[in-house]
CSV table of N, CA and C in Angstrom, one decimal:
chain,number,residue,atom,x,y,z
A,1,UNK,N,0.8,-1.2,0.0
A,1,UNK,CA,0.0,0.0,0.0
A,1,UNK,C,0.9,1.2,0.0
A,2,UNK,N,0.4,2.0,-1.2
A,2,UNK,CA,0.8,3.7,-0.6
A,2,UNK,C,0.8,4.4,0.6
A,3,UNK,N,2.2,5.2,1.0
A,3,UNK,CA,1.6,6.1,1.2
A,3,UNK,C,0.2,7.0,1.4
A,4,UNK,N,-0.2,7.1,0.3
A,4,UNK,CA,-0.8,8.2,-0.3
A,4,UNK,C,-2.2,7.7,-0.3
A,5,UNK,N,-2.5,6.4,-0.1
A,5,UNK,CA,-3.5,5.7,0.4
A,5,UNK,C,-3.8,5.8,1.4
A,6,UNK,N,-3.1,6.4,2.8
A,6,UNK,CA,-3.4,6.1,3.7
A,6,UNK,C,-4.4,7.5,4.3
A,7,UNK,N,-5.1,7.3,5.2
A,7,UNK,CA,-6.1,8.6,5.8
A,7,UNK,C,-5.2,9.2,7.0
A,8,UNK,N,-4.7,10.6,7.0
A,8,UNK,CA,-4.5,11.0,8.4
A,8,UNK,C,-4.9,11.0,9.5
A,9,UNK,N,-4.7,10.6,10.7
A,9,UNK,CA,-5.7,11.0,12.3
A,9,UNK,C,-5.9,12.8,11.9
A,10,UNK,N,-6.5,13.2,13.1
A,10,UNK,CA,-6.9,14.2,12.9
A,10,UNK,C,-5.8,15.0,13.5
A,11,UNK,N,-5.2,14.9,14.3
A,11,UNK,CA,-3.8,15.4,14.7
A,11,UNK,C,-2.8,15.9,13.1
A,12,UNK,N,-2.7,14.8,12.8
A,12,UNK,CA,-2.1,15.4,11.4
A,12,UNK,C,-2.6,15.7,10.0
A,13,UNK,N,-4.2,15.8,10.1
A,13,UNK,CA,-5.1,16.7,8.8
A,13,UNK,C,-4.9,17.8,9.6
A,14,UNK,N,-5.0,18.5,11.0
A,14,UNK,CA,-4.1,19.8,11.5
A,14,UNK,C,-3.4,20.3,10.8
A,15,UNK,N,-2.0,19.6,11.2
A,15,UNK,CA,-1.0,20.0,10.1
A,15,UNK,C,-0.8,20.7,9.1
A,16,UNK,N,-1.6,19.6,8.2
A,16,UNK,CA,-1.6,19.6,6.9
A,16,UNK,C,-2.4,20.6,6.4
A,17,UNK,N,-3.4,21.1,7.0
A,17,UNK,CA,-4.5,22.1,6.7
A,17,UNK,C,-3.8,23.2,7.4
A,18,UNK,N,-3.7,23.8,8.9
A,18,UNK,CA,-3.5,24.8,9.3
A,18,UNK,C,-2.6,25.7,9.2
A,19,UNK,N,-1.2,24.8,9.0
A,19,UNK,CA,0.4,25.4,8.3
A,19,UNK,C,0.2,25.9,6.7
A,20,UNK,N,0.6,27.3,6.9
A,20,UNK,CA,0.9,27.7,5.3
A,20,UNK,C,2.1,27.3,4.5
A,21,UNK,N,2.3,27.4,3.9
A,21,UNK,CA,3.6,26.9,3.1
A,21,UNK,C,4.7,28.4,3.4
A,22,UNK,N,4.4,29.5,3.9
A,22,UNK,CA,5.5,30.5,4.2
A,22,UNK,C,5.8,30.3,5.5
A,23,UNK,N,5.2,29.6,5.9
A,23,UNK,CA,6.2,28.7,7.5
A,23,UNK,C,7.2,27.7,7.2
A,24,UNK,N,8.3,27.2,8.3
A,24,UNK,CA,8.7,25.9,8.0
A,24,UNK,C,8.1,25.5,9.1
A,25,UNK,N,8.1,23.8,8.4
A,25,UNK,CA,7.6,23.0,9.3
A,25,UNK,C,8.5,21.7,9.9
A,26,UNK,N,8.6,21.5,11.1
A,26,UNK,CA,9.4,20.2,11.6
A,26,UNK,C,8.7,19.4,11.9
A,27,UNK,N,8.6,18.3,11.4
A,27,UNK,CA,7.6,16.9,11.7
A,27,UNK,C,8.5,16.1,12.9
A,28,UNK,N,8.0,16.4,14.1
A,28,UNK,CA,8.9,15.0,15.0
A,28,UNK,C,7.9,14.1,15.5
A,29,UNK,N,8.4,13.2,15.8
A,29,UNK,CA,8.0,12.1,16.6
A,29,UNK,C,8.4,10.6,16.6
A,30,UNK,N,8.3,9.6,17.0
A,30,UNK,CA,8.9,8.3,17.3
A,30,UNK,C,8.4,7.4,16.2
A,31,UNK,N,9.0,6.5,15.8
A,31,UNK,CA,9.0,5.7,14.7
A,31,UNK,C,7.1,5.0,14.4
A,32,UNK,N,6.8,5.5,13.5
A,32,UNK,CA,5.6,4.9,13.3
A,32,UNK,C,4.6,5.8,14.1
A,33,UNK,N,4.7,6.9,14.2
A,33,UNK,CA,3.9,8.1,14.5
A,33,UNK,C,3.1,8.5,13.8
A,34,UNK,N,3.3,8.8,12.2
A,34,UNK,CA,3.0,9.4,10.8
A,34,UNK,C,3.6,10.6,10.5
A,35,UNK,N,5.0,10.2,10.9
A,35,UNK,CA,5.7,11.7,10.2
A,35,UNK,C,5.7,11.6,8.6
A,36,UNK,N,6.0,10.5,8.3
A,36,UNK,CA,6.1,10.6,6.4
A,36,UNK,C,4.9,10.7,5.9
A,37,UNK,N,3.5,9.9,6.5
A,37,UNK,CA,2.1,10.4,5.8
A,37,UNK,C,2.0,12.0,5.9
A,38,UNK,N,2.2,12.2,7.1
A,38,UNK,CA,2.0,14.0,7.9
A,38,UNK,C,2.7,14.3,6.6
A,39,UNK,N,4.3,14.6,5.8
A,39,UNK,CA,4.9,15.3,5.3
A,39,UNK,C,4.3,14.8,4.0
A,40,UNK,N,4.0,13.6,3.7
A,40,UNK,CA,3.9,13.2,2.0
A,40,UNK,C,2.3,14.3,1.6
A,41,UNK,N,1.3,13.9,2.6
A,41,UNK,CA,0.5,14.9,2.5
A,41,UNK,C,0.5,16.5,2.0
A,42,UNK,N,1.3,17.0,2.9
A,42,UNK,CA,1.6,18.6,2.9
A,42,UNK,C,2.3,18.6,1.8
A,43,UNK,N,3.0,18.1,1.3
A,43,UNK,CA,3.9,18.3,0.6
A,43,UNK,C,3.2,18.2,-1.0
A,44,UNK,N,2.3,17.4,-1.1
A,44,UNK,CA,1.3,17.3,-2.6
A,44,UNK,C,0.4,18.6,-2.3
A,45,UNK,N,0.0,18.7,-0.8
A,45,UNK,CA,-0.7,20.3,-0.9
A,45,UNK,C,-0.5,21.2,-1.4
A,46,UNK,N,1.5,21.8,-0.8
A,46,UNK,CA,1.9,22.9,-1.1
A,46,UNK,C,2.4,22.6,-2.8
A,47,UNK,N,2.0,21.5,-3.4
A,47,UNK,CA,3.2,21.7,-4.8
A,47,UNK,C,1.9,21.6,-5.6
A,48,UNK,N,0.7,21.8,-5.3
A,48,UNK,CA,-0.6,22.4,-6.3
A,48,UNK,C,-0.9,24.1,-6.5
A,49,UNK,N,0.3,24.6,-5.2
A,49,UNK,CA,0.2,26.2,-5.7
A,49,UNK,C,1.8,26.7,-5.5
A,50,UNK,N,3.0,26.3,-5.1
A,50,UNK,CA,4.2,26.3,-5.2
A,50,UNK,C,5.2,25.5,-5.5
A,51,UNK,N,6.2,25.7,-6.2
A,51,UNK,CA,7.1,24.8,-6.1
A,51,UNK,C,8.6,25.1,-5.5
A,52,UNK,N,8.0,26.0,-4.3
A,52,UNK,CA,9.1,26.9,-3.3
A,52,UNK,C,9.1,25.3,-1.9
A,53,UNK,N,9.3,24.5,-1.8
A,53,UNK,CA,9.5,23.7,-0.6
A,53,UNK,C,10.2,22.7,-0.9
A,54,UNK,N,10.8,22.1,0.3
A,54,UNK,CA,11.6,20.9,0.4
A,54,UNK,C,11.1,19.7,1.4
A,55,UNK,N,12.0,18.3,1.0
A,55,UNK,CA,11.6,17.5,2.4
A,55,UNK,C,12.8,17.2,2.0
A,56,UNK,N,13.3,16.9,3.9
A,56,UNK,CA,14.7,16.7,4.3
A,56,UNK,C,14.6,15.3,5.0
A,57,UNK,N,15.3,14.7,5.3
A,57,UNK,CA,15.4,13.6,5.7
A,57,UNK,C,16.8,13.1,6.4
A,58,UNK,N,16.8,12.0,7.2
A,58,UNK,CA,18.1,11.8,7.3
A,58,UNK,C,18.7,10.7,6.8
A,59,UNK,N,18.4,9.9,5.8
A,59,UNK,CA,19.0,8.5,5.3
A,59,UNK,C,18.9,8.8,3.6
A,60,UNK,N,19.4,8.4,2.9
A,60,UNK,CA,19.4,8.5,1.6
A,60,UNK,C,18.2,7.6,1.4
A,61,UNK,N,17.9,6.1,2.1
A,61,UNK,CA,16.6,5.3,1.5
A,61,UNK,C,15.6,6.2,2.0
A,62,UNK,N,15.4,6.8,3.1
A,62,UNK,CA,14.3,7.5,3.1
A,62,UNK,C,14.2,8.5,1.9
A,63,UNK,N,15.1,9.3,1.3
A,63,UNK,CA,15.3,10.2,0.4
A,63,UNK,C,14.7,9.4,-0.8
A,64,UNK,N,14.7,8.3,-1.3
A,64,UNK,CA,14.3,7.6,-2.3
A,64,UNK,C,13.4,6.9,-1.9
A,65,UNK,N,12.8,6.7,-0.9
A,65,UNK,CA,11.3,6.8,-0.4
A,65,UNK,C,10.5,7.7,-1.1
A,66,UNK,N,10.5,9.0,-0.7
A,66,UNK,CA,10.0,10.2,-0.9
A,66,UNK,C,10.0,10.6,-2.5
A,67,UNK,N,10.8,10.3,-2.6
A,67,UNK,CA,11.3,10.3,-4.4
A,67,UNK,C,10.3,9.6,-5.2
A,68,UNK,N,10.6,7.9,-4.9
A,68,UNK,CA,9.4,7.6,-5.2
A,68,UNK,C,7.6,7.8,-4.8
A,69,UNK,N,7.3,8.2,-3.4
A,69,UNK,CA,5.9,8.1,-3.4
A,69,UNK,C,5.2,9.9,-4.3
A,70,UNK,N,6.8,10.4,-4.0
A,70,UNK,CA,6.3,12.3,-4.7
A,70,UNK,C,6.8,11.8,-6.6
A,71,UNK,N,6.7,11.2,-6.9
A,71,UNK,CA,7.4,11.2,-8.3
A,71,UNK,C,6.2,11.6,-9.2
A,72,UNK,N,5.1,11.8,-9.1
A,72,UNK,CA,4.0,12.1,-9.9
A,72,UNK,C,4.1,13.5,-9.9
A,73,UNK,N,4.4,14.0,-8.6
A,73,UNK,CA,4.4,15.9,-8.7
A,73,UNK,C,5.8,16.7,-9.1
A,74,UNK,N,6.8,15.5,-8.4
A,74,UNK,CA,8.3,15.7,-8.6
A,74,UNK,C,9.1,14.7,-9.1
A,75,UNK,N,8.8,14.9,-10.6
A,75,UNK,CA,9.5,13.3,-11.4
A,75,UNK,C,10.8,13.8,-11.4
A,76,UNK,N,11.7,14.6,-11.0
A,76,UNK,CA,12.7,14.7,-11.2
A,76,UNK,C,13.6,14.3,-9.2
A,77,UNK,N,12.5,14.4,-8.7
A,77,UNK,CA,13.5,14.6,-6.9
A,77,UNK,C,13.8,15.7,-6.7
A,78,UNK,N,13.2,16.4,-7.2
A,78,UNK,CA,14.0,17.9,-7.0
A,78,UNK,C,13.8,18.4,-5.6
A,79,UNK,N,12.8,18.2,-4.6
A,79,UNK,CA,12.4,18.5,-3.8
A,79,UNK,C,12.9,17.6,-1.9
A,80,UNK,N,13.9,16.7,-2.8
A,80,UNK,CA,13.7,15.7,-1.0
A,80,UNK,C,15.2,15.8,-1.5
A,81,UNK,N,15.8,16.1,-0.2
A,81,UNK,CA,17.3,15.5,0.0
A,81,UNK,C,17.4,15.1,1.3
A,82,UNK,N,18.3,14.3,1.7
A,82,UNK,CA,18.9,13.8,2.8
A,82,UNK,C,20.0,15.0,3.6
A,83,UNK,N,19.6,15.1,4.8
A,83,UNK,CA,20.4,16.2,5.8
A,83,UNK,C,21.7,16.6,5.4
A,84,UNK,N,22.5,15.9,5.1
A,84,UNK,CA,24.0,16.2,5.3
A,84,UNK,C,24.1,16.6,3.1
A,85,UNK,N,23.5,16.3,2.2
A,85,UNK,CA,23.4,16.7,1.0
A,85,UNK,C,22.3,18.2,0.7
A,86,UNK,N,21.4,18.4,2.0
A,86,UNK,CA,20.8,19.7,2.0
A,86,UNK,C,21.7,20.5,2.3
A,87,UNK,N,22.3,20.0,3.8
A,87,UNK,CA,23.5,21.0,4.7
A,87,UNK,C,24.2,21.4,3.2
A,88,UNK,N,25.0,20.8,2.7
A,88,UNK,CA,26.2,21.3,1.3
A,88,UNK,C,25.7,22.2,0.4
A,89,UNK,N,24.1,22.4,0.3
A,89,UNK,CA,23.5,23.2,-0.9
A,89,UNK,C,23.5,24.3,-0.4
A,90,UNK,N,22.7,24.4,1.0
A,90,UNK,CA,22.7,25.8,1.6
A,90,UNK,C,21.8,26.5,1.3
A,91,UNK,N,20.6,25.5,1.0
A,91,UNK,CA,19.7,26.2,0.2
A,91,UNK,C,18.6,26.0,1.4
A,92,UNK,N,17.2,27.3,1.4
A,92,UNK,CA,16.3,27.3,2.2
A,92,UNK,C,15.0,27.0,1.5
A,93,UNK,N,14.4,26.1,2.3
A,93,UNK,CA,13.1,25.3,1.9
A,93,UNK,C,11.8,25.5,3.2
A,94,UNK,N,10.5,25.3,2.6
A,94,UNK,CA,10.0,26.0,3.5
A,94,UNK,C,9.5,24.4,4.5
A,95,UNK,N,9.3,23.3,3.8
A,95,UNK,CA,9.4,22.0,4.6
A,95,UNK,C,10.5,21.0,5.0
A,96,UNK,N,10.4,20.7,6.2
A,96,UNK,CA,11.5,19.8,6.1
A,96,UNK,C,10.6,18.6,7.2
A,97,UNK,N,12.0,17.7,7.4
A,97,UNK,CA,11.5,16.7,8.2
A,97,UNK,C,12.8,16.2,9.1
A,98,UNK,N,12.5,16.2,10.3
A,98,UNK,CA,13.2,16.0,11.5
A,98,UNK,C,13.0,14.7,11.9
A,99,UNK,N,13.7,13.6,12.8
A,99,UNK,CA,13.1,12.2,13.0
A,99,UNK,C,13.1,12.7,14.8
């Protein structure tokens, strides 16, 4: 199953609804919380009227996670890097993701 299949709790349709995209956002919580539904969500949100955001990650497979479940909005990856390959770009994004 997708991602992208899955339904939010209402804790994280919050999120995803109340945060603008001129905020950043840090998704924390403990393994199996819904930080990647929380972000895959938001992140198809903000790229229906921007394509100013990022998701950060810490592992390169999570990075090719993301890659793949966003590849219909972002067929290129342009938008997910892994921590230590964002750190090098120096570039500022308005999403990210913290574990």
């Amino acid at each position: 199953m997708k991602l992208d299949d899955l339904t939010p709790d209402s804790y994280q349709k919050r999120i995803i609804d109340d945060f603008t995209a001129e905020r950043t956002i840090v998704v924390t919580g403990v393994a199996g919380s819904g930080k990647s539904l929380t972000l895959l969500k938001k992140a198809k949100q903000v790229s229906t009227y921007s394509d100013s955001y990022a998701i950060i990650v810490y592992t390169k497979s999570l990075k090719q996670f993301f890659r793949d479940e966003l590849s219909e909005i972002d067929p290129k990856g342009e938008h997910v890097y892994y921590l230590d390959e964002w750190r090098r770009s120096k570039q500022h994004y308005k999403i990210s993701l913290h574990r």
